[in-house]
Coordinates of C-alpha atoms in Angstrom, one line a residue:
X1 CA 0.0 0.0 0.0
X2 CA 1.2 3.5 -0.7
X3 CA 0.2 6.7 1.1
X4 CA -0.3 10.0 -0.7
X5 CA -0.8 13.3 0.9
X6 CA -1.5 16.6 -0.9
X7 CA -1.4 20.0 0.8
X8 CA -1.6 23.6 -0.3
X9 CA 0.8 25.0 2.3
X10 CA 0.3 28.6 1.4
X11 CA 4.0 29.3 1.6
X12 CA 6.2 26.4 2.6
X13 CA 8.7 28.5 4.6
X14 CA 5.7 29.9 6.6
X15 CA 4.2 26.4 7.0
X16 CA 7.5 25.0 8.4
X17 CA 7.2 27.6 11.2
X18 CA 3.7 26.0 12.0
X19 CA 4.6 22.4 12.2
X20 CA 5.0 21.1 8.7
X21 CA 8.0 18.9 9.4
X22 CA 6.2 17.3 12.3
X23 CA 3.2 16.6 10.1
X24 CA 5.3 14.9 7.5
X25 CA 7.2 12.8 10.1
X26 CA 3.9 11.8 11.7
X27 CA 2.1 10.9 8.5
X28 CA 5.2 9.3 6.9
X29 CA 3.7 9.5 3.3
X30 CA 5.2 7.8 0.3
X31 CA 4.4 11.0 -1.6
X32 CA 4.0 14.5 -0.1
X33 CA 2.6 16.7 -2.8
X34 CA 2.6 20.4 -2.2
X35 CA 1.0 23.4 -3.8
X36 CA 1.6 27.2 -3.4
X37 CA 5.2 26.6 -2.1
X38 CA 5.9 30.3 -2.8
X39 CA 9.7 29.7 -2.9
X40 CA 12.6 28.7 -5.1
X41 CA 14.4 25.5 -4.5
X42 CA 17.3 26.2 -2.1
X43 CA 15.7 29.2 -0.5
X44 CA 15.1 27.2 2.7
X45 CA 16.4 24.0 4.1
X46 CA 13.6 21.3 4.3
X47 CA 15.0 18.9 7.0
X48 CA 13.3 15.7 6.0
X49 CA 15.7 12.8 6.0
X50 CA 15.3 10.1 3.5
X51 CA 13.1 12.1 1.1
X52 CA 14.0 13.1 -2.4
X53 CA 12.7 16.7 -3.0
X54 CA 11.5 17.9 -6.3
X55 CA 10.5 21.6 -6.8
X56 CA 8.8 23.4 -9.7
X57 CA 8.9 27.1 -8.8
X58 CA 7.3 30.0 -10.5
X59 CA 9.4 32.5 -12.3
X60 CA 7.8 35.2 -10.2
X61 CA 9.4 35.1 -6.7
X62 CA 7.1 34.2 -3.8
X63 CA 4.3 33.0 -6.0
X64 CA 2.6 29.7 -6.8
X65 CA 4.9 26.7 -7.1
X66 CA 4.6 22.9 -6.5
X67 CA 6.8 20.3 -4.9
X68 CA 6.8 16.6 -4.3
X69 CA 8.8 14.9 -1.5
X70 CA 9.2 11.1 -1.7
X71 CA 11.5 8.4 -0.4
X72 CA 11.0 6.6 -3.7
X73 CA 13.0 7.2 -6.9
X74 CA 10.9 8.1 -10.0
X75 CA 11.8 6.6 -13.4
X76 CA 11.5 10.1 -14.7
X77 CA 10.3 13.6 -13.6
X78 CA 8.6 16.2 -15.9
X79 CA 8.0 19.6 -14.6
X80 CA 5.8 21.1 -17.3
X81 CA 4.2 18.0 -18.9
X82 CA 1.7 19.8 -21.1
X83 CA 4.7 21.3 -22.9
X84 CA 2.8 24.5 -23.6
X85 CA 4.6 27.8 -23.0
X86 CA 1.6 29.5 -21.6
X87 CA 1.5 26.9 -18.8
X88 CA 5.2 26.8 -18.1
X89 CA 6.0 29.9 -16.1
X90 CA 4.1 29.6 -12.8
X91 CA 5.4 26.2 -11.5
X92 CA 2.0 24.6 -11.4
X93 CA 2.8 21.0 -12.3
X94 CA 5.1 18.1 -11.5
X95 CA 4.7 14.6 -13.1
X96 CA 6.5 11.6 -11.6
X97 CA 6.7 8.4 -13.6
X98 CA 6.7 5.7 -10.9
X99 CA 6.7 2.7 -13.1
X100 CA 3.3 1.3 -12.3
X101 CA 1.6 4.7 -12.4
X102 CA 2.0 8.4 -13.0
X103 CA 1.6 10.9 -10.2
X104 CA 0.6 14.3 -11.4
X105 CA 0.7 17.1 -8.8
X106 CA -1.0 20.4 -9.8
X107 CA -1.8 23.8 -8.5
X108 CA -4.7 24.9 -10.7
X109 CA -4.9 28.6 -11.7
X110 CA -7.5 30.6 -9.8
X111 CA -10.2 32.2 -11.9
X112 CA -9.9 35.3 -9.8
X113 CA -12.6 37.5 -8.4
X114 CA -15.1 38.4 -11.1
X115 CA -13.7 35.5 -13.2
X116 CA -11.0 37.8 -14.5
X117 CA -8.9 34.8 -15.4
X118 CA -11.6 32.4 -16.5
X119 CA -10.5 32.2 -20.1
X120 CA -7.0 31.1 -19.1
X121 CA -8.4 28.7 -16.5
X122 CA -10.6 27.1 -19.2
X123 CA -7.6 26.7 -21.5
X124 CA -5.6 25.2 -18.7
X125 CA -8.4 22.7 -18.0
X126 CA -8.7 21.7 -21.7
X127 CA -5.0 21.2 -22.1
X128 CA -4.7 19.4 -18.8
X129 CA -7.5 16.9 -19.7
X130 CA -5.8 16.1 -23.0
X131 CA -2.5 15.5 -21.0
X132 CA -4.1 13.3 -18.4
X133 CA -5.9 11.2 -21.1
X134 CA -2.6 10.8 -22.9
X135 CA -0.9 9.6 -19.7
X136 CA -3.8 7.3 -18.9
X137 CA -3.4 5.5 -22.2
X138 CA 0.1 4.4 -21.0
X139 CA -0.5 3.6 -17.3
X140 CA -2.9 4.6 -14.5
X141 CA -2.8 8.2 -13.2
X142 CA -3.0 9.6 -9.7
X143 CA -3.8 13.3 -10.1
X144 CA -3.8 15.5 -7.1
X145 CA -3.7 19.1 -5.9
X146 CA -5.5 22.2 -5.1
X147 CA -7.9 22.2 -8.1
X148 CA -9.5 25.5 -7.1
X149 CA -13.1 24.3 -7.7
X150 CA -15.9 22.9 -5.5
X151 CA -17.5 20.3 -7.7
X152 CA -21.0 20.1 -6.3
X153 CA -23.2 21.9 -3.7
X154 CA -22.2 19.3 -1.2
X155 CA -18.6 20.5 -1.5
X156 CA -19.0 23.9 0.1
X157 CA -20.8 25.4 3.0
X158 CA -22.6 28.2 1.2
X159 CA -23.4 27.1 -2.4
X160 CA -26.3 29.4 -3.1
X161 CA -24.4 32.6 -2.3
X162 CA -21.4 31.4 -4.3
X163 CA -23.0 30.4 -7.6
X164 CA -21.0 32.0 -10.4
X165 CA -18.1 33.0 -8.1
X166 CA -14.5 31.8 -8.8
X167 CA -14.3 28.2 -7.7
X168 CA -18.0 27.5 -8.1
X169 CA -18.8 28.8 -11.6
X170 CA -20.7 26.6 -14.0
X171 CA -17.6 26.7 -16.3
X172 CA -15.2 25.3 -13.7
X173 CA -17.7 22.7 -12.3
X174 CA -18.4 21.5 -15.9
X175 CA -14.7 20.9 -16.4
X176 CA -14.7 18.5 -13.4
X177 CA -17.7 16.8 -14.9
X178 CA -15.9 16.2 -18.2
X179 CA -12.8 14.9 -16.4
X180 CA -14.8 12.4 -14.4
X181 CA -16.6 11.2 -17.5
X182 CA -13.3 10.7 -19.2
X183 CA -12.1 7.8 -17.2
X184 CA -11.3 9.2 -13.8
X185 CA -12.7 9.0 -10.3
X186 CA -12.8 11.5 -7.4
X187 CA -11.4 9.2 -4.7
X188 CA -13.0 11.0 -1.7
X189 CA -16.5 10.9 -3.2
X190 CA -16.0 7.4 -4.3
X191 CA -15.7 6.3 -0.7
X192 CA -17.8 9.1 0.9
X193 CA -20.6 10.0 -1.6
X194 CA -22.9 11.7 0.8
X195 CA -20.5 13.2 3.5
X196 CA -21.3 16.8 4.2
X197 CA -19.3 19.4 6.1
X198 CA -16.0 17.9 4.8
X199 CA -13.9 20.8 3.5
X200 CA -10.2 21.4 2.8
X201 CA -10.0 25.2 2.5
X202 CA -11.4 28.0 4.7
X203 CA -11.0 31.7 4.2
X204 CA -8.9 33.5 6.9
X205 CA -11.8 35.9 7.2
X206 CA -15.0 35.7 9.3
X207 CA -13.8 32.9 11.6
X208 CA -14.5 30.6 8.6
X209 CA -12.5 27.6 9.9
X210 CA -13.8 27.9 13.4
X211 CA -17.3 27.8 11.9
X212 CA -16.4 25.2 9.3
X213 CA -17.6 27.5 6.5
X214 CA -15.3 25.9 4.0
X215 CA -14.8 24.5 0.5
X216 CA -13.6 21.1 -0.7
X217 CA -11.2 22.1 -3.4
X218 CA -8.3 19.7 -2.8
X219 CA -8.5 16.4 -4.5
X220 CA -7.0 13.0 -5.3
X221 CA -8.5 11.9 -8.7
X222 CA -7.4 8.4 -10.1
X223 CA -7.8 6.5 -13.2
X224 CA -11.1 4.5 -13.1
X225 CA -9.3 1.2 -13.5
X226 CA -7.5 1.6 -10.2
X227 CA -10.4 3.0 -8.2
X228 CA -11.0 -0.5 -6.7
X229 CA -7.4 -0.1 -5.3
X230 CA -8.6 2.9 -3.1
X231 CA -8.2 1.8 0.5
X232 CA -8.7 5.2 2.2
X233 CA -9.5 8.7 1.1
X234 CA -9.7 11.4 3.7
X235 CA -9.6 15.1 4.6
X236 CA -7.2 15.8 7.5
X237 CA -9.1 18.8 8.8
X238 CA -7.5 18.5 12.3
X239 CA -4.1 19.5 10.8
X240 CA -3.3 23.3 10.8
X241 CA -0.5 25.3 9.3
X242 CA -2.2 26.8 6.2
X243 CA -5.6 28.0 5.1
X244 CA -5.9 24.5 3.5
X245 CA -5.6 21.2 5.4
X246 CA -4.0 18.1 3.8
X247 CA -6.0 15.5 1.9
X248 CA -5.0 11.8 2.0
X249 CA -5.2 8.8 -0.4
X250 CA -4.1 5.3 0.4
X251 CA -3.9 3.0 -2.6
X252 CA -3.1 -0.7 -2.8
X253 CA -0.7 -0.2 -5.7

């Protein structure tokens, strides 16, 4: 069995001041997938013995960025797998070829208030789907990260007042529909189809986390043909250190 954890750390250096290393040492994941690292590789020491550390940093300092920490050695690593220049500047993707499967860690672009970036977001989603389908033809895919969308009303506390807002627009939700109809499974909803009040992100405003007024926008999505290998899928909402909490996947793979 392999344990995967995904966490938008909202700045890895800040998160390390709030217990990040202890979280990793306690969970002992096979793959620790991070989003919004907001740092360049080498800007800070990440004291995790036995872990290989792979960073894809944004060209803009202190912005975006992804990383994967793993004790395993990938067969290959691709940092901008879509190979499209528009998507190659913000450090939003890392793909590890692990032999039996691909691991794709992604920090999806935010559509922004007023959907100012929705056109780019839609192009990202279209290109990413094509990439995931291409990978899936070769071997199963484990796709994870902060996908910046609550798929259904069950996935956020206040759906009615957020209809049309970034992260809950029809356009963004439809892209998840298309993905899940293209041979992929939302691991959390596969095991917990009716769970309510299960969120992975809370605004820092209005005591949102204290009141559990959150959104489920962090996911593990796997190829349909390995969904029967899902042992556990969970949201670790008791872990602090960011405005997101980690999400967990355990696979018999």
